[in-house]
Amino acid sequence: MNALKKYGFSGLIALSAISILTMLLWFLIGHHFKTPHSFGNDSFSRSALGHSVFLEALERAGHTVERSKFQTSTQLQNVDLVILAEPYIQPKTTERTDEARQVLASGKPTLLVAPKRWGSPASLEDKHIARQGLEETTDVKYAVETLLQVDSTVTRTAATDCGDVTILDAQFVASDGFRPTGPCPAILTHRDHIWVLSDPDIIANHMLDSQDAQELALSIVNNITGPNATILVDETVHGHIQRPSLGELLTEPPLVWVVIHFFILFLFAGWAGLGRFGPGLAPLGPQEPGKALLIQNTSELLSYSGHQGLILKRYWEMMISDLKNHFQLTGNEAEVLQSLDKIIHARGLDWQIHALKERVDSLSDLRTSRPSRKITSTVRSIFQMRSQLIQAQHRNPS
């Protein structure tokens, strides 16, 4: 707190400026340091059947790779090639089927890796794939030819074993039927902007275990797009859509730095306000200047409303209750008044409490907005009686 008093808020402003500059710097270069997730769709993408190695090779080759996990068809602007990596196409998954159809119908160059495998989510965490296996050949053909309306398709991965793959083994051929072109991979073309990858899946992680295999996979993209292309890869593997989540975004760079920034500001704001808190204030003494006017205005408002008699009765009840508690009396109102009358005579005071009570009762039904001298004098008498009773007790406790 002493530092805050010495430097004012300059330190807080400087810290905020540094935090904001750091956040802006991360927005500009942070994507170079961001590592993929180890869960959800990325976990499958980095497995043997995924395609993360191929995507990293594309980035090293100078291509710009954008990953999509949701609504790929809305992200096609300024894209040179779209890679649909085994989209989950089934009659019941209309959302994924319609999404793939929109991508293929967009006119953008598209490399389709046919959906040759199926996967089911884990019961405890639906972002993880618990079980997977090869689709039947007839199901693959139905998904590609009927649902996606693409004539070219591929055989099952287990049907062919190419061994070591070289660049010379790649073939760009035109095919309109469900026929493998040979024992090694080929790129089957359908229309002028759609390419279907034949088996085995030469861009899968388990196929890219050698330099030749990676060069072969890169040559496919280079033949389609040329160098330094922008490639959008649909990583929604086997229908596991990762919908946008604000909660997840706030815990990931760069937005996590915004959260930390506001948290630091909150801490410093609390620290700056600590000086406003401290020990409790001392009890107020006699009436301070200025309150008399407030009391006078309040009394005038109550008087103007015509409730003077009601206020007088409430004031009487409050004073009697106060005296009852002070002298520790018991009983109903009549018994309390009788006890107070005895105390008055024992103290040698000249007050007729029953007469005062009758006066209060007679004035309690008064309804007037004009000042009443009778009410004023009665209030003064009640106050004086109470004060004298208490003072007399202090002088003579017995």
Short mmCIF file of C-alpha atoms in Angstrom, two decimals:
data_model
loop_
_atom_site.label_atom_id
_atom_site.label_comp_id
_atom_site.label_asym_id
_atom_site.label_seq_id
_atom_site.Cartn_x
_atom_site.Cartn_y
_atom_site.Cartn_z
CA MET A 1 0.00 0.00 0.00
CA ASN A 2 2.91 2.34 0.71
CA ALA A 3 4.20 1.72 -2.81
CA LEU A 4 0.81 2.59 -4.24
CA LYS A 5 0.74 5.84 -2.25
CA LYS A 6 4.28 6.68 -3.37
CA TYR A 7 3.88 6.03 -7.07
CA GLY A 8 0.13 6.49 -7.42
CA PHE A 9 -1.42 4.32 -10.11
CA SER A 10 1.52 4.59 -12.52
CA GLY A 11 2.71 1.09 -11.59
CA LEU A 12 -0.73 -0.38 -12.19
CA ILE A 13 -0.99 1.37 -15.56
CA ALA A 14 2.50 0.18 -16.55
CA LEU A 15 1.64 -3.40 -15.63
CA SER A 16 -1.56 -3.21 -17.67
CA ALA A 17 0.36 -1.85 -20.67
CA ILE A 18 2.95 -4.64 -20.45
CA SER A 19 0.20 -7.24 -20.18
CA ILE A 20 -1.63 -5.87 -23.22
CA LEU A 21 1.57 -5.66 -25.30
CA THR A 22 2.43 -9.25 -24.38
CA MET A 23 -1.05 -10.35 -25.41
CA LEU A 24 -0.78 -8.56 -28.78
CA LEU A 25 2.66 -10.08 -29.38
CA TRP A 26 1.24 -13.54 -28.72
CA PHE A 27 -1.58 -12.88 -31.19
CA LEU A 28 1.05 -12.18 -33.85
CA ILE A 29 3.57 -14.99 -33.25
CA GLY A 30 1.89 -17.32 -30.76
CA HIS A 31 0.71 -19.80 -33.36
CA HIS A 32 4.35 -20.78 -33.98
CA PHE A 33 4.63 -22.07 -30.40
CA LYS A 34 1.20 -23.66 -30.00
CA THR A 35 1.29 -27.45 -29.78
CA PRO A 36 -1.64 -29.68 -30.77
CA HIS A 37 -3.94 -31.02 -28.11
CA SER A 38 -3.36 -34.48 -26.68
CA PHE A 39 -7.07 -35.26 -26.50
CA GLY A 40 -10.17 -35.37 -28.65
CA ASN A 41 -9.86 -35.36 -32.43
CA ASP A 42 -6.17 -34.44 -32.29
CA SER A 43 -5.39 -37.58 -30.30
CA PHE A 44 -6.80 -39.70 -33.14
CA SER A 45 -5.13 -37.50 -35.74
CA ARG A 46 -1.76 -38.20 -34.12
CA SER A 47 -2.34 -41.95 -33.92
CA ALA A 48 -1.13 -44.45 -36.52
CA LEU A 49 -4.35 -44.05 -38.52
CA GLY A 50 -4.38 -40.25 -38.36
CA HIS A 51 -2.80 -37.65 -40.64
CA SER A 52 -0.90 -35.25 -38.35
CA VAL A 53 2.54 -36.26 -39.75
CA PHE A 54 1.37 -35.38 -43.25
CA LEU A 55 0.07 -31.99 -42.09
CA GLU A 56 3.34 -31.18 -40.34
CA ALA A 57 5.26 -32.16 -43.49
CA LEU A 58 3.08 -29.78 -45.52
CA GLU A 59 3.91 -26.94 -43.15
CA ARG A 60 7.64 -27.68 -43.34
CA ALA A 61 7.37 -27.63 -47.14
CA GLY A 62 6.07 -24.04 -47.05
CA HIS A 63 2.33 -24.68 -47.31
CA THR A 64 -0.12 -22.94 -45.00
CA VAL A 65 -2.22 -25.56 -43.22
CA GLU A 66 -5.50 -24.66 -41.55
CA ARG A 67 -7.25 -27.29 -39.43
CA SER A 68 -11.02 -27.43 -39.24
CA LYS A 69 -13.10 -29.43 -36.78
CA PHE A 70 -16.50 -27.83 -37.36
CA GLN A 71 -18.41 -26.43 -40.37
CA THR A 72 -15.61 -26.79 -42.91
CA SER A 73 -17.84 -25.60 -45.77
CA THR A 74 -17.96 -22.09 -44.24
CA GLN A 75 -14.15 -21.73 -44.24
CA LEU A 76 -13.37 -22.15 -47.94
CA GLN A 77 -12.44 -18.57 -48.79
CA ASN A 78 -8.82 -18.05 -49.93
CA VAL A 79 -8.20 -21.82 -49.83
CA ASP A 80 -6.26 -23.59 -52.61
CA LEU A 81 -7.03 -27.18 -51.56
CA VAL A 82 -9.41 -28.93 -49.18
CA ILE A 83 -8.48 -32.31 -47.71
CA LEU A 84 -11.39 -34.37 -46.40
CA ALA A 85 -9.57 -36.92 -44.23
CA GLU A 86 -11.94 -39.86 -43.83
CA PRO A 87 -15.18 -37.97 -43.07
CA TYR A 88 -17.76 -40.13 -41.32
CA ILE A 89 -20.42 -40.64 -44.00
CA GLN A 90 -23.46 -42.69 -43.00
CA PRO A 91 -27.19 -42.41 -43.81
CA LYS A 92 -27.94 -41.43 -40.21
CA THR A 93 -25.20 -38.76 -39.99
CA THR A 94 -26.96 -36.22 -42.17
CA GLU A 95 -25.01 -33.30 -40.71
CA ARG A 96 -21.62 -34.73 -41.71
CA THR A 97 -22.93 -35.99 -45.06
CA ASP A 98 -24.40 -32.60 -45.98
CA GLU A 99 -21.19 -30.91 -44.85
CA ALA A 100 -19.05 -33.11 -47.13
CA ARG A 101 -21.46 -32.59 -50.05
CA GLN A 102 -21.23 -28.81 -49.67
CA VAL A 103 -17.42 -28.98 -49.72
CA LEU A 104 -17.39 -31.15 -52.86
CA ALA A 105 -19.95 -28.91 -54.58
CA SER A 106 -18.07 -25.71 -53.77
CA GLY A 107 -15.75 -26.05 -56.78
CA LYS A 108 -12.66 -25.89 -54.58
CA PRO A 109 -9.93 -28.46 -55.39
CA THR A 110 -10.61 -31.31 -52.96
CA LEU A 111 -8.59 -34.38 -51.99
CA LEU A 112 -10.94 -36.99 -50.53
CA VAL A 113 -9.54 -39.75 -48.33
CA ALA A 114 -12.38 -42.24 -48.45
CA PRO A 115 -13.94 -43.19 -45.10
CA LYS A 116 -12.50 -46.68 -44.80
CA ARG A 117 -12.67 -46.98 -41.00
CA TRP A 118 -15.36 -46.68 -38.38
CA GLY A 119 -14.95 -45.46 -34.81
CA SER A 120 -17.13 -45.31 -31.70
CA PRO A 121 -16.72 -42.82 -28.84
CA ALA A 122 -15.69 -43.87 -25.34
CA SER A 123 -18.49 -44.11 -22.79
CA LEU A 124 -16.74 -41.87 -20.23
CA GLU A 125 -15.25 -39.32 -22.66
CA ASP A 126 -16.92 -38.94 -26.03
CA LYS A 127 -13.94 -37.03 -27.44
CA HIS A 128 -11.91 -40.25 -27.37
CA ILE A 129 -12.38 -43.14 -29.79
CA ALA A 130 -12.86 -46.39 -27.88
CA ARG A 131 -13.23 -48.87 -30.74
CA GLN A 132 -12.39 -48.73 -34.45
CA GLY A 133 -12.13 -51.04 -37.41
CA LEU A 134 -12.26 -51.34 -41.20
CA GLU A 135 -15.48 -50.59 -43.02
CA GLU A 136 -16.83 -53.21 -45.39
CA THR A 137 -15.94 -52.57 -49.02
CA THR A 138 -19.61 -52.32 -49.96
CA ASP A 139 -20.16 -49.71 -47.24
CA VAL A 140 -17.24 -47.62 -48.49
CA LYS A 141 -18.58 -47.81 -52.03
CA TYR A 142 -22.08 -46.84 -50.85
CA ALA A 143 -20.79 -43.90 -48.82
CA VAL A 144 -18.66 -42.46 -51.62
CA GLU A 145 -20.73 -43.28 -54.71
CA THR A 146 -24.28 -42.96 -53.34
CA LEU A 147 -24.13 -40.51 -50.44
CA LEU A 148 -21.36 -38.25 -51.77
CA GLN A 149 -22.20 -38.95 -55.45
CA VAL A 150 -18.54 -39.42 -56.36
CA ASP A 151 -17.94 -42.24 -58.87
CA SER A 152 -14.32 -42.97 -57.94
CA THR A 153 -13.61 -44.94 -54.79
CA VAL A 154 -10.93 -47.14 -53.27
CA THR A 155 -10.44 -50.64 -51.98
CA ARG A 156 -9.92 -51.60 -48.38
CA THR A 157 -6.58 -50.84 -46.75
CA ALA A 158 -5.99 -54.51 -45.87
CA ALA A 159 -6.46 -55.65 -49.47
CA THR A 160 -3.12 -54.40 -50.77
CA ASP A 161 0.43 -54.41 -49.42
CA CYS A 162 2.76 -52.16 -51.37
CA GLY A 163 5.81 -52.46 -49.14
CA ASP A 164 8.26 -49.58 -49.68
CA VAL A 165 6.60 -46.77 -51.59
CA THR A 166 8.60 -44.51 -53.90
CA ILE A 167 7.79 -41.40 -55.86
CA LEU A 168 7.73 -43.35 -59.10
CA ASP A 169 4.96 -45.55 -57.76
CA ALA A 170 2.45 -42.69 -57.65
CA GLN A 171 0.10 -42.57 -60.58
CA PHE A 172 -2.35 -39.88 -61.62
CA VAL A 173 -5.03 -41.74 -63.54
CA ALA A 174 -8.64 -41.20 -64.56
CA SER A 175 -11.07 -43.79 -63.30
CA ASP A 176 -14.85 -43.91 -63.09
CA GLY A 177 -15.29 -47.35 -61.55
CA PHE A 178 -14.68 -49.31 -58.41
CA ARG A 179 -11.44 -50.84 -59.70
CA PRO A 180 -7.94 -50.74 -58.15
CA THR A 181 -5.32 -49.59 -60.65
CA GLY A 182 -2.56 -51.88 -59.41
CA PRO A 183 -0.72 -53.03 -56.35
CA CYS A 184 0.51 -49.54 -55.43
CA PRO A 185 -1.22 -46.22 -54.59
CA ALA A 186 -2.90 -44.11 -57.20
CA ILE A 187 -4.80 -40.84 -57.28
CA LEU A 188 -8.20 -41.43 -58.81
CA THR A 189 -9.76 -38.35 -60.37
CA HIS A 190 -13.43 -37.48 -60.51
CA ARG A 191 -14.42 -34.32 -62.36
CA ASP A 192 -11.80 -31.61 -62.70
CA HIS A 193 -11.48 -30.54 -59.05
CA ILE A 194 -11.96 -33.73 -56.98
CA TRP A 195 -9.29 -36.34 -56.32
CA VAL A 196 -9.98 -39.56 -54.42
CA LEU A 197 -7.06 -41.26 -52.70
CA SER A 198 -6.77 -44.98 -53.38
CA ASP A 199 -5.64 -47.60 -50.88
CA PRO A 200 -3.43 -47.88 -49.03
CA ASP A 201 -3.85 -44.44 -47.43
CA ILE A 202 -0.44 -43.00 -48.32
CA ILE A 203 -0.93 -39.84 -46.21
CA ALA A 204 -1.71 -41.75 -42.98
CA ASN A 205 0.87 -41.57 -40.19
CA HIS A 206 1.80 -45.26 -40.39
CA MET A 207 2.64 -44.92 -44.10
CA LEU A 208 4.98 -41.92 -43.68
CA ASP A 209 7.80 -43.71 -41.89
CA SER A 210 10.42 -42.94 -44.54
CA GLN A 211 11.71 -39.95 -46.48
CA ASP A 212 10.50 -41.39 -49.78
CA ALA A 213 6.99 -41.86 -48.44
CA GLN A 214 6.82 -38.24 -47.24
CA GLU A 215 8.12 -36.95 -50.59
CA LEU A 216 5.49 -39.03 -52.34
CA ALA A 217 2.71 -37.55 -50.18
CA LEU A 218 4.02 -34.02 -50.76
CA SER A 219 4.21 -34.60 -54.51
CA ILE A 220 0.48 -35.29 -54.54
CA VAL A 221 -0.31 -31.84 -53.15
CA ASN A 222 2.32 -30.10 -55.28
CA ASN A 223 0.85 -31.65 -58.44
CA ILE A 224 -2.60 -30.35 -57.50
CA THR A 225 -1.85 -26.90 -56.05
CA GLY A 226 1.75 -25.93 -56.70
CA PRO A 227 4.10 -24.54 -54.02
CA ASN A 228 3.15 -22.35 -51.04
CA ALA A 229 -0.55 -23.16 -51.14
CA THR A 230 -3.20 -22.63 -48.47
CA ILE A 231 -4.63 -26.01 -47.49
CA LEU A 232 -7.72 -26.54 -45.34
CA VAL A 233 -7.81 -29.95 -43.67
CA ASP A 234 -11.05 -31.30 -42.24
CA GLU A 235 -9.92 -33.13 -39.07
CA THR A 236 -13.39 -34.15 -37.99
CA VAL A 237 -12.32 -37.78 -37.89
CA HIS A 238 -15.11 -40.38 -37.90
CA GLY A 239 -17.83 -37.90 -37.04
CA HIS A 240 -16.32 -36.62 -33.78
CA ILE A 241 -17.21 -32.97 -34.25
CA GLN A 242 -15.46 -30.53 -31.93
CA ARG A 243 -17.92 -27.68 -31.65
CA PRO A 244 -16.66 -24.21 -30.68
CA SER A 245 -16.57 -23.73 -26.91
CA LEU A 246 -15.97 -20.37 -25.24
CA GLY A 247 -14.84 -22.12 -22.06
CA GLU A 248 -12.12 -24.05 -23.91
CA LEU A 249 -11.03 -20.98 -25.86
CA LEU A 250 -10.55 -18.97 -22.66
CA THR A 251 -8.15 -21.62 -21.33
CA GLU A 252 -6.02 -21.77 -24.51
CA PRO A 253 -3.54 -19.27 -25.99
CA PRO A 254 -3.96 -16.53 -26.93
CA LEU A 255 -7.20 -15.86 -25.01
CA VAL A 256 -5.79 -17.38 -21.83
CA TRP A 257 -3.46 -14.37 -21.62
CA VAL A 258 -6.49 -12.09 -21.69
CA VAL A 259 -7.97 -14.03 -18.75
CA ILE A 260 -4.67 -13.80 -16.84
CA HIS A 261 -4.47 -10.09 -17.67
CA PHE A 262 -7.90 -9.36 -16.19
CA PHE A 263 -7.15 -11.58 -13.19
CA ILE A 264 -4.00 -9.55 -12.45
CA LEU A 265 -5.94 -6.30 -12.82
CA PHE A 266 -8.57 -7.64 -10.43
CA LEU A 267 -5.91 -8.48 -7.84
CA PHE A 268 -4.33 -5.05 -8.10
CA ALA A 269 -7.71 -3.35 -7.92
CA GLY A 270 -8.40 -5.26 -4.71
CA TRP A 271 -4.95 -4.36 -3.39
CA ALA A 272 -5.55 -0.69 -4.22
CA GLY A 273 -8.82 -0.79 -2.30
CA LEU A 274 -7.34 -2.29 0.86
CA GLY A 275 -6.66 1.20 2.22
CA ARG A 276 -10.39 1.87 2.30
CA PHE A 277 -10.90 -0.88 4.85
CA GLY A 278 -9.67 -1.00 8.43
CA PRO A 279 -10.84 -1.11 12.06
CA GLY A 280 -14.42 -0.30 12.89
CA LEU A 281 -15.44 3.30 13.36
CA ALA A 282 -15.84 4.65 16.90
CA PRO A 283 -19.42 5.07 18.18
CA LEU A 284 -20.96 8.40 17.31
CA GLY A 285 -21.11 11.01 20.05
CA PRO A 286 -23.77 13.67 20.56
CA GLN A 287 -25.87 14.84 17.69
CA GLU A 288 -23.64 16.23 14.99
CA PRO A 289 -24.32 19.53 13.22
CA GLY A 290 -26.64 19.13 10.31
CA LYS A 291 -28.83 16.37 11.74
CA ALA A 292 -31.11 18.83 13.48
CA LEU A 293 -32.27 20.14 10.11
CA LEU A 294 -32.90 16.59 8.88
CA ILE A 295 -34.94 15.76 11.98
CA GLN A 296 -36.88 19.01 11.63
CA ASN A 297 -37.69 18.29 7.98
CA THR A 298 -38.77 14.74 8.82
CA SER A 299 -41.06 15.94 11.60
CA GLU A 300 -42.58 18.56 9.31
CA LEU A 301 -43.28 15.92 6.66
CA LEU A 302 -44.93 13.64 9.20
CA SER A 303 -46.92 16.55 10.54
CA TYR A 304 -48.04 17.58 7.08
CA SER A 305 -49.28 14.03 6.40
CA GLY A 306 -51.75 14.36 9.29
CA HIS A 307 -50.42 11.50 11.45
CA GLN A 308 -49.43 13.52 14.52
CA GLY A 309 -51.73 11.62 16.84
CA LEU A 310 -50.53 8.22 15.60
CA ILE A 311 -46.90 9.29 15.99
CA LEU A 312 -47.61 10.48 19.53
CA LYS A 313 -49.10 7.10 20.46
CA ARG A 314 -46.11 5.22 19.00
CA TYR A 315 -43.72 7.50 20.85
CA TRP A 316 -45.56 6.79 24.12
CA GLU A 317 -45.39 3.03 23.53
CA MET A 318 -41.67 3.25 22.79
CA MET A 319 -40.96 5.22 25.97
CA ILE A 320 -43.01 2.86 28.16
CA SER A 321 -41.25 -0.15 26.59
CA ASP A 322 -37.88 1.50 27.22
CA LEU A 323 -38.72 2.15 30.90
CA LYS A 324 -40.07 -1.38 31.27
CA ASN A 325 -36.78 -2.82 30.06
CA HIS A 326 -34.72 -0.36 32.05
CA PHE A 327 -36.41 -1.20 35.36
CA GLN A 328 -36.89 -4.88 34.41
CA LEU A 329 -40.65 -4.80 34.91
CA THR A 330 -43.08 -7.56 33.98
CA GLY A 331 -46.81 -7.81 33.28
CA ASN A 332 -49.23 -6.18 30.89
CA GLU A 333 -49.49 -2.48 30.15
CA ALA A 334 -51.71 -1.71 33.13
CA GLU A 335 -49.37 -3.55 35.52
CA VAL A 336 -46.34 -1.81 34.06
CA LEU A 337 -47.99 1.61 34.46
CA GLN A 338 -48.86 0.75 38.06
CA SER A 339 -45.25 -0.24 38.77
CA LEU A 340 -43.92 2.92 37.15
CA ASP A 341 -46.33 5.01 39.22
CA LYS A 342 -44.88 3.48 42.40
CA ILE A 343 -41.33 4.17 41.21
CA ILE A 344 -42.26 7.79 40.45
CA HIS A 345 -43.60 8.34 43.98
CA ALA A 346 -40.63 6.48 45.49
CA ARG A 347 -38.24 8.83 43.68
CA GLY A 348 -40.19 11.87 44.87
CA LEU A 349 -41.19 12.97 41.38
CA ASP A 350 -44.33 14.90 40.61
CA TRP A 351 -45.68 12.98 37.61
CA GLN A 352 -49.13 11.47 37.10
CA ILE A 353 -48.45 8.67 34.64
CA HIS A 354 -52.09 7.59 34.37
CA ALA A 355 -53.18 11.14 33.57
CA LEU A 356 -50.44 11.36 30.96
CA LYS A 357 -51.68 8.09 29.46
CA GLU A 358 -55.22 9.47 29.20
CA ARG A 359 -53.87 12.57 27.48
CA VAL A 360 -52.06 10.45 24.91
CA ASP A 361 -55.20 8.40 24.24
CA SER A 362 -57.29 11.52 23.73
CA LEU A 363 -54.82 12.96 21.22
CA SER A 364 -54.02 9.72 19.34
CA ASP A 365 -57.02 10.06 17.04
CA LEU A 366 -56.14 13.62 16.06
CA ARG A 367 -55.92 14.07 12.28
CA THR A 368 -54.54 17.48 11.31
CA SER A 369 -51.70 18.86 9.26
CA ARG A 370 -51.35 21.93 11.45
CA PRO A 371 -48.86 21.99 14.33
CA SER A 372 -50.57 21.02 17.61
CA ARG A 373 -49.30 22.60 20.82
CA LYS A 374 -51.04 19.91 22.86
CA ILE A 375 -49.16 17.14 21.08
CA THR A 376 -45.87 19.03 21.35
CA SER A 377 -46.29 19.62 25.08
CA THR A 378 -47.33 15.99 25.62
CA VAL A 379 -44.22 14.71 23.81
CA ARG A 380 -42.07 17.04 25.92
CA SER A 381 -43.73 15.78 29.11
CA ILE A 382 -43.16 12.13 28.17
CA PHE A 383 -39.49 12.80 27.43
CA GLN A 384 -38.96 14.76 30.66
CA MET A 385 -40.65 12.07 32.74
CA ARG A 386 -38.44 9.36 31.28
CA SER A 387 -35.27 11.42 31.70
CA GLN A 388 -36.04 12.30 35.33
CA LEU A 389 -36.88 8.71 36.21
CA ILE A 390 -33.57 7.43 34.85
CA GLN A 391 -31.55 10.26 36.38
CA ALA A 392 -33.23 9.74 39.76
CA GLN A 393 -32.28 6.06 39.66
CA HIS A 394 -28.61 6.95 39.08
CA ARG A 395 -28.68 9.32 42.06
CA ASN A 396 -30.51 6.84 44.30
CA PRO A 397 -30.07 3.27 42.93
CA SER A 398 -32.12 1.78 45.73
#
